Short mmCIF file of C-alpha atoms in Angstrom, two decimals:
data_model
loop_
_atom_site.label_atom_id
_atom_site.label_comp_id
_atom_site.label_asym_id
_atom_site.label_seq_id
_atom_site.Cartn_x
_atom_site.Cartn_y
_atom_site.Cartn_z
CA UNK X 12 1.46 1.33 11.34
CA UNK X 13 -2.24 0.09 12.01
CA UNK X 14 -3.72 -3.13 10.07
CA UNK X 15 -7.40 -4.04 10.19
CA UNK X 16 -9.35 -6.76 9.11
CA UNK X 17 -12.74 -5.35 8.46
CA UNK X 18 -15.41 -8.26 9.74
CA UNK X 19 -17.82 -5.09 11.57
CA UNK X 20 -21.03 -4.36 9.92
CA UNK X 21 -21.29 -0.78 8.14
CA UNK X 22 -23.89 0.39 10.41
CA UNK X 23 -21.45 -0.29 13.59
CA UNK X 24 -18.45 1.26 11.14
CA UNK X 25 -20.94 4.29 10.75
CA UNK X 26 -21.80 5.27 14.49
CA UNK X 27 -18.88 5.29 15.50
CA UNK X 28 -16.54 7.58 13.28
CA UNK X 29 -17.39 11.39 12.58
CA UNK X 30 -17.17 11.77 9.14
CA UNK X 31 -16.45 15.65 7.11
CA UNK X 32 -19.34 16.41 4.54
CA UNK X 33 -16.93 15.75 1.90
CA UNK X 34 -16.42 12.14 3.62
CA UNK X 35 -20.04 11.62 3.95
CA UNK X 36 -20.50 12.75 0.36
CA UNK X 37 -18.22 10.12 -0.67
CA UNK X 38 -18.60 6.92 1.16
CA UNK X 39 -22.53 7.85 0.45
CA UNK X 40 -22.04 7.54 -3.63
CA UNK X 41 -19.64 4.12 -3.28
CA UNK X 42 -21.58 1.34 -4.84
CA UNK X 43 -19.69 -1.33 -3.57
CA UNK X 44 -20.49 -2.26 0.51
CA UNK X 45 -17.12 -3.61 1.43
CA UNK X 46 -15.53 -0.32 0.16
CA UNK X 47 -17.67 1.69 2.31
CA UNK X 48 -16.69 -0.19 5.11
CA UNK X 49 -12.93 -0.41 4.28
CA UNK X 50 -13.63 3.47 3.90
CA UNK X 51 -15.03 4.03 7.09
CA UNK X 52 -12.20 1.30 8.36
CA UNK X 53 -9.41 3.55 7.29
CA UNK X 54 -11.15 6.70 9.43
CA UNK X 55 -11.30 4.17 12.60
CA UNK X 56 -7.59 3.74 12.02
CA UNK X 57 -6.69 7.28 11.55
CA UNK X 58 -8.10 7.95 14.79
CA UNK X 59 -6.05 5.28 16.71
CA UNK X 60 -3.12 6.73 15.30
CA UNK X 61 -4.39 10.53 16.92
CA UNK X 62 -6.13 12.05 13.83
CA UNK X 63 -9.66 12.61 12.93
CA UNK X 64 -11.30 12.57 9.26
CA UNK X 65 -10.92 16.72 9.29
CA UNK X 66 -7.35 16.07 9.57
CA UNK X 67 -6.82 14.19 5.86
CA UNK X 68 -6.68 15.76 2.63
CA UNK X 69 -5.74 14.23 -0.56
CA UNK X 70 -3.31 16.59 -3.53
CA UNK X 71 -3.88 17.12 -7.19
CA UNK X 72 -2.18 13.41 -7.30
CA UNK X 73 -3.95 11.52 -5.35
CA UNK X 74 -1.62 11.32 -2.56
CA UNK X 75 -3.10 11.69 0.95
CA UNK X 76 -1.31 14.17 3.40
CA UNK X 77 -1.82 14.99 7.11
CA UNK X 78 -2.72 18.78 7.94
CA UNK X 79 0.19 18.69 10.78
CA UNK X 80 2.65 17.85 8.03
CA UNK X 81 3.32 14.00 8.97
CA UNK X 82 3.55 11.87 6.38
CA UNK X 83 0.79 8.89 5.98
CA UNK X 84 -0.08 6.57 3.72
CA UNK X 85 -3.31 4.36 3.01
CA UNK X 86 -4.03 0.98 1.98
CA UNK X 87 -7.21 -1.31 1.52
CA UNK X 88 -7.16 -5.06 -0.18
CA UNK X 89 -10.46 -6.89 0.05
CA UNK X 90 -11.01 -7.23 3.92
CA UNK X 91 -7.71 -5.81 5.32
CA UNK X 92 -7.18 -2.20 5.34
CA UNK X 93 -3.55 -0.46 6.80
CA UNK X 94 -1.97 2.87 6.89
CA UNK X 95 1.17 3.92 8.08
CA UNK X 96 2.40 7.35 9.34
CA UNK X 97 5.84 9.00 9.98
CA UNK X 98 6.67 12.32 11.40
CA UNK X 99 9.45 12.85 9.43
CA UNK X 100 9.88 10.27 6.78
CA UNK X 101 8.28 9.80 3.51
CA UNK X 102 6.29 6.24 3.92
CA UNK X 103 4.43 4.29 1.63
CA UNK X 104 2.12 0.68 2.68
CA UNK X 105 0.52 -1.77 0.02
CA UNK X 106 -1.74 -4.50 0.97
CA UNK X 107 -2.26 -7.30 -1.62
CA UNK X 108 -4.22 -10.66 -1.98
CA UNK X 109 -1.63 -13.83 -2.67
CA UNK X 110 -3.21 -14.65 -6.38
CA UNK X 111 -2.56 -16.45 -9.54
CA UNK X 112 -3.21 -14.17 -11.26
CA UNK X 113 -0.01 -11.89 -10.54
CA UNK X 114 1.79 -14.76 -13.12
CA UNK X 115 -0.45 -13.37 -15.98
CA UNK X 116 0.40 -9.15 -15.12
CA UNK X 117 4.41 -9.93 -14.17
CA UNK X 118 5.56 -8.92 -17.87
CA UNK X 119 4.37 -5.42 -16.37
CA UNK X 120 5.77 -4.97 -13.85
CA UNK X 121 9.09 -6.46 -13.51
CA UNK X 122 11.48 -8.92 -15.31
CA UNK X 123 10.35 -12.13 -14.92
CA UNK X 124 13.94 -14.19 -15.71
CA UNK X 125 14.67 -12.68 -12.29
CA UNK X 126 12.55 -15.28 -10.28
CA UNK X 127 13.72 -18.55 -12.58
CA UNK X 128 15.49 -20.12 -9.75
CA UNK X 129 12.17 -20.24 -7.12
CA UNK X 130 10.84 -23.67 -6.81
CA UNK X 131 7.48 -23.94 -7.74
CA UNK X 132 4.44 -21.85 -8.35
CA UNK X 133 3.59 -21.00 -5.02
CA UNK X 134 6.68 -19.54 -4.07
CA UNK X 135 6.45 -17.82 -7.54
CA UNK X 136 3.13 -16.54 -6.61
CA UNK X 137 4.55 -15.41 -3.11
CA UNK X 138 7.09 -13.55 -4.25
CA UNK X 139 5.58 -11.63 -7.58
CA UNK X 140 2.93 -10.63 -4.74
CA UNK X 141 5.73 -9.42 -2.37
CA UNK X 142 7.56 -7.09 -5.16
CA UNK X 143 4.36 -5.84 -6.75
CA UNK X 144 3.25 -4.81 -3.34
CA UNK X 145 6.57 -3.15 -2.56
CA UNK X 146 6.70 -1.08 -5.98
CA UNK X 147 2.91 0.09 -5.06
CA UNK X 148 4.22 1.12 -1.89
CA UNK X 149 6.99 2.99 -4.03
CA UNK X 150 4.71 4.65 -6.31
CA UNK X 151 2.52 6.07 -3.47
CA UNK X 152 5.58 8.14 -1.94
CA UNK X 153 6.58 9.46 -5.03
CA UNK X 154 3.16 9.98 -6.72
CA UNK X 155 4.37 11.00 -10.19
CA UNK X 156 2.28 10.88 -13.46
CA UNK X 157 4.21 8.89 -16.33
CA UNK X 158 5.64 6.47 -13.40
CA UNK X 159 6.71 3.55 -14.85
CA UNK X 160 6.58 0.24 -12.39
CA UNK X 161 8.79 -1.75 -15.19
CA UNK X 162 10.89 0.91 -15.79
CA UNK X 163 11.45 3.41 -13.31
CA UNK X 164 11.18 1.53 -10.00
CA UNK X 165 13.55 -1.18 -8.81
CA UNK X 166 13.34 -3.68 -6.22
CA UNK X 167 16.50 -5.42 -4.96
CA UNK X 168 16.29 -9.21 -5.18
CA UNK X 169 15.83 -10.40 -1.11
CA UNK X 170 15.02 -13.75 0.57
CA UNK X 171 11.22 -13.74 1.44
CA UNK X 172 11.85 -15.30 4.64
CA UNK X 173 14.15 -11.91 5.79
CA UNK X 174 10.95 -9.81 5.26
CA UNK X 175 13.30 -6.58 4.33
CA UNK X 176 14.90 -5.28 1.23
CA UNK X 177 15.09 -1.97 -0.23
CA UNK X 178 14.31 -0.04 -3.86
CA UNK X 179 15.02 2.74 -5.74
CA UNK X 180 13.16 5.21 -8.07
CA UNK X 181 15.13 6.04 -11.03
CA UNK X 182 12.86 9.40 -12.69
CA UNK X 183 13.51 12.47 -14.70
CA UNK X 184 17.14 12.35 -13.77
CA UNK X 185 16.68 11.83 -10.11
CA UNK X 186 16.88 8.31 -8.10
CA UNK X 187 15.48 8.42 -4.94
CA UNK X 188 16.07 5.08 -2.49
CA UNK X 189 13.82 3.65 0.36
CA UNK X 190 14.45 0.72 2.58
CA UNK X 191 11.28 -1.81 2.21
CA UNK X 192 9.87 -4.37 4.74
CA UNK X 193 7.05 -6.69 4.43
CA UNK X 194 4.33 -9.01 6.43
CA UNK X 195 2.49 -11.93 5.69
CA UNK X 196 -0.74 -13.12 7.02
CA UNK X 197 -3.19 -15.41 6.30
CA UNK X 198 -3.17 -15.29 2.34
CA UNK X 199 -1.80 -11.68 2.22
CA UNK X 200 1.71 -10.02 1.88
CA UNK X 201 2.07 -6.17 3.43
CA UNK X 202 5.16 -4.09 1.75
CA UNK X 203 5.81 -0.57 3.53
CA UNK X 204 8.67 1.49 2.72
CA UNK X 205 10.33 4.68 4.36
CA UNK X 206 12.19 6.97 2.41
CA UNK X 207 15.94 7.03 2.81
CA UNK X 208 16.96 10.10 4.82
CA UNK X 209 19.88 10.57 3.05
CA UNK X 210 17.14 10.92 -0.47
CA UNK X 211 15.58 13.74 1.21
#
């Protein structure tokens, strides 16, 4: 796993990463600077973990895959970009700002009587943050259209200073489980999950 905070201008980010056309094409027609640079961030990373641009490609989902068959996963929030790869586990990373405003988008994504006993709105805050960031990391193994985050993905209730818990997908019949760990720096929380071998 490989986290970044992106303070390098886009012209350093740009000499020194060998894009593919199609990667050229793309970070050429983003509007926004600090997505070209958490764009060009992510290539930077791929290369410290022994890939190269040429070596991504991305399904009819959305979901990015490795050429060599390993499994990765990408993330980008504001400054801090991540990804995570495994050889031969399905993984899944989510980086996400600590804001108020997860209290208003809760109701969508998970029961919110669960969380009545933290004591105050920080915590609150800190914790909505740390399961919404673990069911994104969810949703990016399994990649399904019609997944539901308030219905079809489950987090187990954990103690945010243990930094681990684990989920399950319940979809179409099938539930799939992953164990789940998670980071926190500065004013950001980090889920990543692995696939449970025993779901393969």
């Amino acid at each position: 796993m490989f986290i970044w905070k992106v303070t390098e201008p886009e012209a350093r980010l740009r000499s020194e990463v060998l894009l593919s056309q199609n990667s050229e094409h793309r970070v050429s027609n983003m509007l926004s600077e600090i997505h070209r640079r958490g764009y060009l961030s992510i290539r930077h990373l791929l290369s410290l973990a022994g890939y190269s641009d040429n070596d991504l490609f991305y399904d009819a989902n959305g979901k990015p895959h490795l050429k060599d068959g390993a499994h990765i996963s990408i993330t980008h929030s504001f400054e801090f970009t991540g990804i995570i790869v495994s050889t031969h586990r399905e993984v899944g990373i989510d980086i996400e700002k600590k804001r108020d405003k997860i209290m208003r988008i809760a109701r969508k994504f998970t029961p919110l009587n669960e969380y009545r006993t933290l004591a105050n709105e920080e915590a609150l805050i800190r914790k909505l943050t740390m399961v919404w960031g673990a069911k994104e990391s969810l949703y990016k193994i399994m990649a399904c259209p019609g997944l539901s985050f308030l219905n079809h993905i489950h987090i187990e209730d954990f103690e945010m200073e243990e930094g681990e818990s684990w989920g399950s997908v319940s979809y179409k019949g099938r539930r799939t489980d992953f164990s789940l760990n998670f980071l926190e720096f500065e004013n950001y929380v980090c889920a990543y999950a692995l696939k449970n071998e025993s779901s393969q």
